[in-house]
């Protein structure tokens, strides 16, 4: 394990700079070994019972028919546009197209979540999402985005985000986040939900419930004239009250003709982020909440981010439009989130 730099976050998860925290003290062997193991072997990090997530086999993605309009990176992996500086939509046509992309992302997500059950692989979930996306005339945005190999992200248990669908079979008691982004009529729409695979244990239930409440509270803090740092403040209050931590290494983002654009929407308290909310902004709120440490390690695939301690992580995401009178959920569904429907149905 590389020792953190003086100004890096401390390895212990306190959120303080290393120089203000554990500098000068030995890094516990299990933390150092866990990080090393995760990076070298592509296995789960510390925490470490034998049941942790292991990397499965990733197969090549199915093709996208030629008639589906593609984003600039579809062939090369790298977006060619200059990174846009504003996510503010100023015309009715832009807003109409954002609504369409958001609606399709929601449809693809619902279709995918409905298939989650013990025994299915995340590759199969990806295939279902991919086919649904194409049937609706949209391109699955993750596909080849900076080289991402599949059409959605599937993040199981201690995977925080950007899990690559593979041949691992979902087990009774797992939790899985499916993150769907689509590109339609020149715009991206991005949403995700975490759901239960079979019957959840009480802590996973509390984690998923808290994470959904965090996202909704973050969205609730968005209004014209508010500062963007209100979002992280609202999220952190709820997460900490439940005894959970807020991931700092990944953020929400402006969205539109580009998948990721300014501003960054951090989910933790950041008093420096004083940008004001203005009408027409379209961005995501997508908190990742952890049972234990907020710290991440990355598998050698350079995508899969996991909790450093092997404890579970959940996430929800909506794309929203700021209006004069409030916000519109561009990726809103008809009913409650899928996990609440699972709980109501019972096992
Ligand atoms: N959908 C993710 C987000 O919410 C981004 C995935 S990037 C990918 O921002 F390349 F992994 F797909
Ligand atoms: Co997403
Ligand atoms: Co996003």
CSV table of C-alpha atoms and ligand atoms in Angstrom, one decimal:
chain,number,residue,atom,x,y,z
A,1,UNK,CA,0.0,0.0,0.0
A,2,UNK,CA,1.2,3.5,-0.8
A,3,UNK,CA,1.3,5.7,2.2
A,4,UNK,CA,-1.2,8.5,1.7
A,5,UNK,CA,0.2,12.0,0.8
A,6,UNK,CA,0.1,14.6,3.6
A,7,UNK,CA,-3.0,16.2,2.1
A,8,UNK,CA,-4.7,13.0,1.1
A,9,UNK,CA,-7.6,11.8,3.2
A,10,UNK,CA,-6.4,9.6,6.1
A,11,UNK,CA,-6.7,5.8,5.5
A,12,UNK,CA,-8.8,5.5,8.6
A,13,UNK,CA,-11.9,7.0,7.0
A,14,UNK,CA,-12.1,10.0,9.3
A,15,UNK,CA,-12.3,12.4,6.4
A,16,UNK,CA,-9.5,14.4,7.9
A,17,UNK,CA,-6.3,15.0,6.0
A,18,UNK,CA,-3.6,12.4,6.7
A,19,UNK,CA,-1.3,15.1,8.2
A,20,UNK,CA,-4.0,16.0,10.7
A,21,UNK,CA,-4.9,12.4,11.6
A,22,UNK,CA,-2.8,9.2,11.6
A,23,UNK,CA,0.5,10.7,10.2
A,24,UNK,CA,3.5,9.3,12.1
A,25,UNK,CA,1.5,6.2,13.2
A,26,UNK,CA,2.0,2.8,11.7
A,27,UNK,CA,-0.7,1.8,9.2
A,28,UNK,CA,-2.4,-1.4,10.7
A,29,UNK,CA,-1.2,-4.5,8.9
A,30,UNK,CA,-4.6,-5.6,8.0
A,31,UNK,CA,-5.4,-2.3,6.2
A,32,UNK,CA,-2.1,-2.3,4.4
A,33,UNK,CA,-2.5,-6.0,3.4
A,34,UNK,CA,-6.1,-5.6,2.4
A,35,UNK,CA,-5.4,-2.8,0.1
A,36,UNK,CA,-2.5,-4.6,-1.4
A,37,UNK,CA,-4.5,-7.8,-1.8
A,38,UNK,CA,-7.4,-6.0,-3.5
A,39,UNK,CA,-5.2,-4.3,-6.0
A,40,UNK,CA,-3.0,-7.3,-6.8
A,41,UNK,CA,-5.5,-10.1,-6.9
A,42,UNK,CA,-8.7,-8.3,-7.8
A,43,UNK,CA,-10.4,-9.8,-4.8
A,44,UNK,CA,-12.3,-8.0,-2.1
A,45,UNK,CA,-10.2,-5.8,0.2
A,46,UNK,CA,-10.1,-6.0,4.0
A,47,UNK,CA,-13.0,-7.0,6.2
A,48,UNK,CA,-12.6,-10.2,4.6
A,49,UNK,CA,-14.6,-13.3,5.3
A,50,UNK,CA,-14.3,-15.7,2.5
A,51,UNK,CA,-17.7,-14.7,1.0
A,52,UNK,CA,-16.6,-11.3,-0.4
A,53,UNK,CA,-17.2,-10.2,-4.0
A,54,UNK,CA,-14.7,-11.6,-6.5
A,55,UNK,CA,-14.3,-10.5,-10.0
A,56,UNK,CA,-16.1,-12.7,-12.5
A,57,UNK,CA,-15.7,-13.2,-16.2
A,58,UNK,CA,-16.7,-10.2,-18.3
A,59,UNK,CA,-17.9,-11.0,-21.8
A,60,UNK,CA,-17.9,-8.7,-24.8
A,61,UNK,CA,-21.0,-6.5,-25.0
A,62,UNK,CA,-23.7,-7.2,-27.6
A,63,UNK,CA,-23.7,-4.9,-30.6
A,64,UNK,CA,-25.7,-1.7,-31.0
A,65,UNK,CA,-27.6,-1.6,-34.4
A,66,UNK,CA,-26.3,1.0,-36.9
A,67,UNK,CA,-29.5,3.0,-36.9
A,68,UNK,CA,-29.2,3.9,-33.2
A,69,UNK,CA,-27.6,7.4,-32.9
A,70,UNK,CA,-24.4,7.2,-30.9
A,71,UNK,CA,-22.5,9.6,-28.6
A,72,UNK,CA,-19.1,10.9,-29.7
A,73,UNK,CA,-17.1,8.3,-27.7
A,74,UNK,CA,-19.0,5.2,-29.0
A,75,UNK,CA,-16.3,4.1,-31.4
A,76,UNK,CA,-13.1,5.4,-29.8
A,77,UNK,CA,-13.9,5.4,-26.1
A,78,UNK,CA,-13.1,9.1,-25.7
A,79,UNK,CA,-15.6,11.9,-25.9
A,80,UNK,CA,-14.6,14.4,-28.6
A,81,UNK,CA,-16.6,17.4,-27.4
A,82,UNK,CA,-14.9,20.2,-25.5
A,83,UNK,CA,-16.0,19.6,-21.9
A,84,UNK,CA,-19.1,21.8,-21.5
A,85,UNK,CA,-19.0,24.3,-18.7
A,86,UNK,CA,-22.7,24.7,-18.2
A,87,UNK,CA,-25.5,22.2,-17.6
A,88,UNK,CA,-28.2,25.0,-17.8
A,89,UNK,CA,-30.8,24.2,-20.4
A,90,UNK,CA,-32.2,27.3,-22.0
A,91,UNK,CA,-34.6,26.1,-24.7
A,92,UNK,CA,-37.9,24.2,-24.6
A,93,UNK,CA,-36.4,21.8,-27.1
A,94,UNK,CA,-33.4,20.9,-24.8
A,95,UNK,CA,-35.8,20.4,-21.9
A,96,UNK,CA,-38.1,18.2,-24.0
A,97,UNK,CA,-35.1,16.1,-25.1
A,98,UNK,CA,-33.9,15.8,-21.4
A,99,UNK,CA,-37.3,14.6,-20.4
A,100,UNK,CA,-37.3,12.0,-23.2
A,101,UNK,CA,-33.8,10.7,-22.2
A,102,UNK,CA,-34.8,10.6,-18.5
A,103,UNK,CA,-38.1,8.7,-19.2
A,104,UNK,CA,-36.2,6.1,-21.3
A,105,UNK,CA,-33.6,5.6,-18.6
A,106,UNK,CA,-36.3,5.0,-16.1
A,107,UNK,CA,-38.0,2.4,-18.4
A,108,UNK,CA,-34.8,0.6,-18.9
A,109,UNK,CA,-34.0,0.6,-15.2
A,110,UNK,CA,-37.5,-0.7,-14.2
A,111,UNK,CA,-37.2,-3.4,-16.8
A,112,UNK,CA,-33.8,-4.5,-15.4
A,113,UNK,CA,-34.8,-4.4,-11.7
A,114,UNK,CA,-37.8,-6.5,-12.4
A,115,UNK,CA,-35.4,-9.4,-13.4
A,116,UNK,CA,-33.3,-9.3,-10.3
A,117,UNK,CA,-33.5,-12.6,-8.4
A,118,UNK,CA,-31.2,-15.2,-6.8
A,119,UNK,CA,-29.6,-17.2,-9.6
A,120,UNK,CA,-29.3,-14.5,-12.3
A,121,UNK,CA,-26.0,-13.1,-13.4
A,122,UNK,CA,-25.2,-9.5,-13.7
A,123,UNK,CA,-24.3,-10.1,-17.3
A,124,UNK,CA,-27.9,-11.3,-17.9
A,125,UNK,CA,-29.1,-8.1,-16.3
A,126,UNK,CA,-26.9,-6.1,-18.6
A,127,UNK,CA,-28.2,-8.0,-21.6
A,128,UNK,CA,-31.8,-7.3,-20.6
A,129,UNK,CA,-31.0,-3.6,-20.1
A,130,UNK,CA,-29.1,-3.4,-23.4
A,131,UNK,CA,-31.9,-5.0,-25.4
A,132,UNK,CA,-34.6,-2.8,-23.8
A,133,UNK,CA,-32.5,0.3,-24.4
A,134,UNK,CA,-32.2,-0.5,-28.1
A,135,UNK,CA,-35.9,-1.4,-28.4
A,136,UNK,CA,-36.6,2.2,-27.2
A,137,UNK,CA,-34.2,3.7,-29.8
A,138,UNK,CA,-31.5,4.7,-27.3
A,139,UNK,CA,-27.8,4.0,-26.9
A,140,UNK,CA,-26.7,2.6,-23.6
A,141,UNK,CA,-24.4,5.5,-22.5
A,142,UNK,CA,-21.8,3.5,-20.4
A,143,UNK,CA,-20.9,1.3,-23.4
A,144,UNK,CA,-17.3,2.2,-24.3
A,145,UNK,CA,-17.5,5.4,-22.3
A,146,UNK,CA,-13.8,5.8,-21.5
A,147,UNK,CA,-13.6,2.2,-22.4
A,148,UNK,CA,-16.3,0.8,-20.1
A,149,UNK,CA,-17.0,-2.7,-21.5
A,150,UNK,CA,-20.8,-3.2,-20.9
A,151,UNK,CA,-24.1,-1.2,-21.1
A,152,UNK,CA,-25.0,-0.7,-17.4
A,153,UNK,CA,-23.1,-0.7,-14.1
A,154,UNK,CA,-24.0,-3.4,-11.5
A,155,UNK,CA,-22.6,-2.9,-8.1
A,156,UNK,CA,-23.1,-5.8,-5.6
A,157,UNK,CA,-22.7,-5.6,-1.8
A,158,UNK,CA,-19.4,-3.9,-1.0
A,159,UNK,CA,-19.0,-2.6,-4.5
A,160,UNK,CA,-19.6,1.1,-4.2
A,161,UNK,CA,-20.1,1.9,-7.9
A,162,UNK,CA,-19.1,1.2,-11.5
A,163,UNK,CA,-19.3,-2.6,-11.1
A,164,UNK,CA,-18.9,-4.3,-14.4
A,165,UNK,CA,-21.5,-6.9,-15.2
A,166,UNK,CA,-20.0,-10.4,-15.2
A,167,UNK,CA,-20.8,-14.0,-14.7
A,168,UNK,CA,-21.2,-13.9,-10.9
A,169,UNK,CA,-24.5,-15.4,-9.9
A,170,UNK,CA,-26.6,-13.2,-7.6
A,171,UNK,CA,-27.1,-14.8,-4.2
A,172,UNK,CA,-30.0,-14.7,-1.8
A,173,UNK,CA,-29.2,-11.8,0.7
A,174,UNK,CA,-27.1,-9.8,-1.8
A,175,UNK,CA,-27.9,-6.2,-2.6
A,176,UNK,CA,-27.3,-4.9,-6.1
A,177,UNK,CA,-27.3,-1.4,-7.6
A,178,UNK,CA,-28.2,-1.2,-11.2
A,179,UNK,CA,-27.1,2.1,-12.8
A,180,UNK,CA,-28.7,2.9,-16.2
A,181,UNK,CA,-27.7,5.8,-18.4
A,182,UNK,CA,-29.1,6.2,-21.9
A,183,UNK,CA,-28.4,8.6,-24.8
A,184,UNK,CA,-31.4,9.6,-26.8
A,185,UNK,CA,-32.0,12.5,-29.2
A,186,UNK,CA,-28.7,14.0,-28.2
A,187,UNK,CA,-29.2,13.9,-24.4
A,188,UNK,CA,-28.2,11.6,-21.6
A,189,UNK,CA,-30.5,10.5,-18.7
A,190,UNK,CA,-29.0,8.8,-15.7
A,191,UNK,CA,-30.6,6.9,-12.8
A,192,UNK,CA,-30.0,4.0,-10.5
A,193,UNK,CA,-31.6,2.0,-7.7
A,194,UNK,CA,-30.3,-0.5,-5.2
A,195,UNK,CA,-32.6,-3.6,-4.7
A,196,UNK,CA,-32.6,-6.7,-2.7
A,197,UNK,CA,-31.8,-10.1,-4.1
A,198,UNK,CA,-34.1,-12.4,-2.1
A,199,UNK,CA,-34.6,-11.6,1.6
A,200,UNK,CA,-32.4,-8.8,3.1
A,201,UNK,CA,-30.8,-8.9,6.5
A,202,UNK,CA,-31.8,-6.0,8.8
A,203,UNK,CA,-28.7,-4.0,8.3
A,204,UNK,CA,-28.9,-4.1,4.5
A,205,UNK,CA,-32.5,-3.1,4.8
A,206,UNK,CA,-31.5,-0.1,6.9
A,207,UNK,CA,-28.7,0.8,4.6
A,208,UNK,CA,-30.9,0.8,1.5
A,209,UNK,CA,-33.7,2.7,3.2
A,210,UNK,CA,-31.2,5.3,4.6
A,211,UNK,CA,-29.5,5.7,1.2
A,212,UNK,CA,-32.9,6.3,-0.5
A,213,UNK,CA,-33.8,8.9,2.2
A,214,UNK,CA,-30.4,10.5,1.6
A,215,UNK,CA,-31.0,10.9,-2.1
A,216,UNK,CA,-34.4,12.3,-1.6
A,217,UNK,CA,-33.2,14.7,1.1
A,218,UNK,CA,-30.3,15.8,-1.2
A,219,UNK,CA,-32.8,16.5,-4.0
A,220,UNK,CA,-35.1,18.2,-1.4
A,221,UNK,CA,-32.3,20.8,-0.8
A,222,UNK,CA,-32.3,21.9,-4.4
A,223,UNK,CA,-34.1,25.1,-5.1
A,224,UNK,CA,-33.4,28.2,-7.1
A,225,UNK,CA,-31.0,30.4,-5.1
A,226,UNK,CA,-29.8,27.6,-2.7
A,227,UNK,CA,-26.1,26.7,-2.7
A,228,UNK,CA,-25.0,23.3,-4.1
A,229,UNK,CA,-23.4,22.5,-0.7
A,230,UNK,CA,-26.9,22.3,0.8
A,231,UNK,CA,-27.2,18.9,-1.0
A,232,UNK,CA,-24.3,17.3,0.8
A,233,UNK,CA,-25.3,18.8,4.1
A,234,UNK,CA,-28.7,17.2,3.9
A,235,UNK,CA,-27.4,13.9,2.8
A,236,UNK,CA,-24.7,13.8,5.5
A,237,UNK,CA,-27.1,14.6,8.3
A,238,UNK,CA,-29.3,11.6,7.5
A,239,UNK,CA,-26.4,9.2,6.8
A,240,UNK,CA,-24.6,10.0,10.0
A,241,UNK,CA,-27.7,9.8,12.1
A,242,UNK,CA,-28.0,6.2,10.9
A,243,UNK,CA,-24.4,5.6,11.8
A,244,UNK,CA,-23.3,5.3,8.1
A,245,UNK,CA,-20.7,7.1,6.1
A,246,UNK,CA,-20.8,9.1,2.8
A,247,UNK,CA,-18.5,8.3,-0.1
A,248,UNK,CA,-16.3,11.2,-1.1
A,249,UNK,CA,-14.5,9.9,-4.1
A,250,UNK,CA,-17.5,9.9,-6.5
A,251,UNK,CA,-20.0,12.7,-7.1
A,252,UNK,CA,-23.1,13.6,-8.9
A,253,UNK,CA,-22.7,15.7,-12.1
A,254,UNK,CA,-24.2,18.0,-14.5
A,255,UNK,CA,-25.7,16.1,-17.5
A,256,UNK,CA,-27.1,16.8,-20.9
A,257,UNK,CA,-25.4,16.5,-24.3
A,258,UNK,CA,-22.5,15.1,-22.3
A,259,UNK,CA,-22.7,12.2,-19.8
A,260,UNK,CA,-20.7,14.1,-17.2
A,261,UNK,CA,-20.3,17.8,-17.1
A,262,UNK,CA,-19.9,20.6,-14.5
A,263,UNK,CA,-21.0,21.2,-11.8
A,264,UNK,CA,-19.8,18.4,-9.5
A,265,UNK,CA,-22.4,17.5,-7.0
A,266,UNK,CA,-20.6,16.2,-4.0
A,267,UNK,CA,-22.6,14.3,-1.4
A,268,UNK,CA,-20.6,15.2,1.7
A,269,UNK,CA,-20.3,18.5,3.5
A,270,UNK,CA,-18.2,20.9,1.5
A,271,UNK,CA,-18.7,24.5,2.7
A,272,UNK,CA,-16.5,25.8,-0.2
A,273,UNK,CA,-19.0,24.7,-2.8
A,274,UNK,CA,-21.0,27.9,-2.9
A,275,UNK,CA,-22.3,27.8,-6.4
A,276,UNK,CA,-26.0,28.9,-6.6
A,277,UNK,CA,-28.7,26.8,-8.1
A,278,UNK,CA,-30.3,28.4,-11.2
A,279,UNK,CA,-33.3,27.4,-13.3
A,280,UNK,CA,-32.6,25.1,-16.2
A,281,UNK,CA,-29.8,23.2,-14.5
A,282,UNK,CA,-29.9,19.5,-15.1
A,283,UNK,CA,-27.8,17.4,-12.8
A,284,UNK,CA,-27.7,14.1,-10.9
A,285,UNK,CA,-27.9,13.5,-7.2
A,286,UNK,CA,-26.4,10.0,-6.5
A,287,UNK,CA,-25.2,9.4,-3.0
A,288,UNK,CA,-23.2,6.3,-2.1
A,289,UNK,CA,-23.7,5.4,1.5
A,290,UNK,CA,-21.5,2.9,3.4
A,291,UNK,CA,-22.1,0.8,6.5
A,292,UNK,CA,-18.4,1.3,7.6
A,293,UNK,CA,-15.6,3.4,6.2
A,294,UNK,CA,-16.3,5.8,3.4
A,295,UNK,CA,-12.9,4.9,1.8
A,296,UNK,CA,-12.6,3.1,-1.5
A,297,UNK,CA,-10.3,0.7,-3.1
A,298,UNK,CA,-10.3,0.0,-6.9
A,299,UNK,CA,-9.9,-3.3,-8.6
A,300,UNK,CA,-7.2,-3.6,-11.3
A,301,UNK,CA,-10.0,-3.3,-13.9
A,302,UNK,CA,-9.8,0.4,-13.0
A,303,UNK,CA,-13.6,0.7,-12.7
A,304,UNK,CA,-14.9,-1.4,-9.8
A,305,UNK,CA,-14.8,0.7,-6.6
A,306,UNK,CA,-15.2,-1.2,-3.3
A,307,UNK,CA,-15.3,-0.3,0.3
A,308,UNK,CA,-11.9,-0.6,2.0
A,309,UNK,CA,-13.4,-2.6,4.9
A,310,UNK,CA,-15.5,-5.0,2.8
A,311,UNK,CA,-18.7,-3.7,4.4
A,312,UNK,CA,-21.7,-2.9,2.2
A,313,UNK,CA,-22.5,0.2,0.2
A,314,UNK,CA,-25.8,1.3,-1.4
A,315,UNK,CA,-26.6,4.0,-4.0
A,316,UNK,CA,-29.6,5.7,-5.6
A,317,UNK,CA,-29.6,8.2,-8.4
A,318,UNK,CA,-32.0,10.6,-10.2
A,319,UNK,CA,-31.4,13.1,-12.9
A,320,UNK,CA,-33.3,16.3,-12.0
A,321,UNK,CA,-34.2,19.6,-13.8
A,322,UNK,CA,-34.3,22.8,-11.7
A,323,UNK,CA,-37.4,24.8,-12.5
A,324,UNK,CA,-38.5,28.3,-11.2
A,325,UNK,CA,-40.9,26.7,-8.8
A,326,UNK,CA,-38.9,23.6,-7.6
A,327,UNK,CA,-37.4,20.6,-9.4
A,328,UNK,CA,-38.6,18.0,-11.8
A,329,UNK,CA,-37.4,14.4,-11.5
A,330,UNK,CA,-36.5,13.6,-15.1
A,331,UNK,CA,-36.0,10.0,-14.2
A,332,UNK,CA,-38.9,9.7,-11.8
A,333,UNK,CA,-41.0,6.5,-11.8
A,334,UNK,CA,-44.7,6.1,-11.2
A,335,UNK,CA,-44.7,4.4,-7.9
A,336,UNK,CA,-42.3,4.0,-4.9
A,337,UNK,CA,-38.7,2.8,-5.5
A,338,UNK,CA,-38.4,-0.9,-6.4
A,339,UNK,CA,-37.0,-1.9,-3.0
A,340,UNK,CA,-40.1,-0.6,-1.2
A,341,UNK,CA,-42.2,-2.6,-3.6
A,342,UNK,CA,-40.1,-5.7,-2.7
A,343,UNK,CA,-40.6,-5.0,1.0
A,344,UNK,CA,-44.4,-4.6,0.6
A,345,UNK,CA,-44.6,-7.8,-1.4
A,346,UNK,CA,-42.6,-9.8,1.2
A,347,UNK,CA,-40.7,-13.0,0.8
B,1,LIG,N1,-23.8,6.1,-14.4
B,1,LIG,C1,-22.6,6.5,-13.7
B,1,LIG,C2,-22.9,7.8,-13.0
B,1,LIG,O1,-23.9,7.9,-12.4
B,1,LIG,C3,-21.4,6.6,-14.5
B,1,LIG,C4,-21.0,5.3,-15.1
B,1,LIG,S1,-19.6,5.6,-16.1
B,1,LIG,C5,-19.4,4.1,-16.8
B,1,LIG,O2,-22.3,8.8,-13.2
B,1,LIG,F1,-18.5,4.3,-17.7
B,1,LIG,F2,-19.0,3.3,-15.8
B,1,LIG,F3,-20.5,3.7,-17.2
B,2,LIG,CO1,-25.5,6.7,-13.0
B,3,LIG,CO1,-24.5,9.8,-12.7
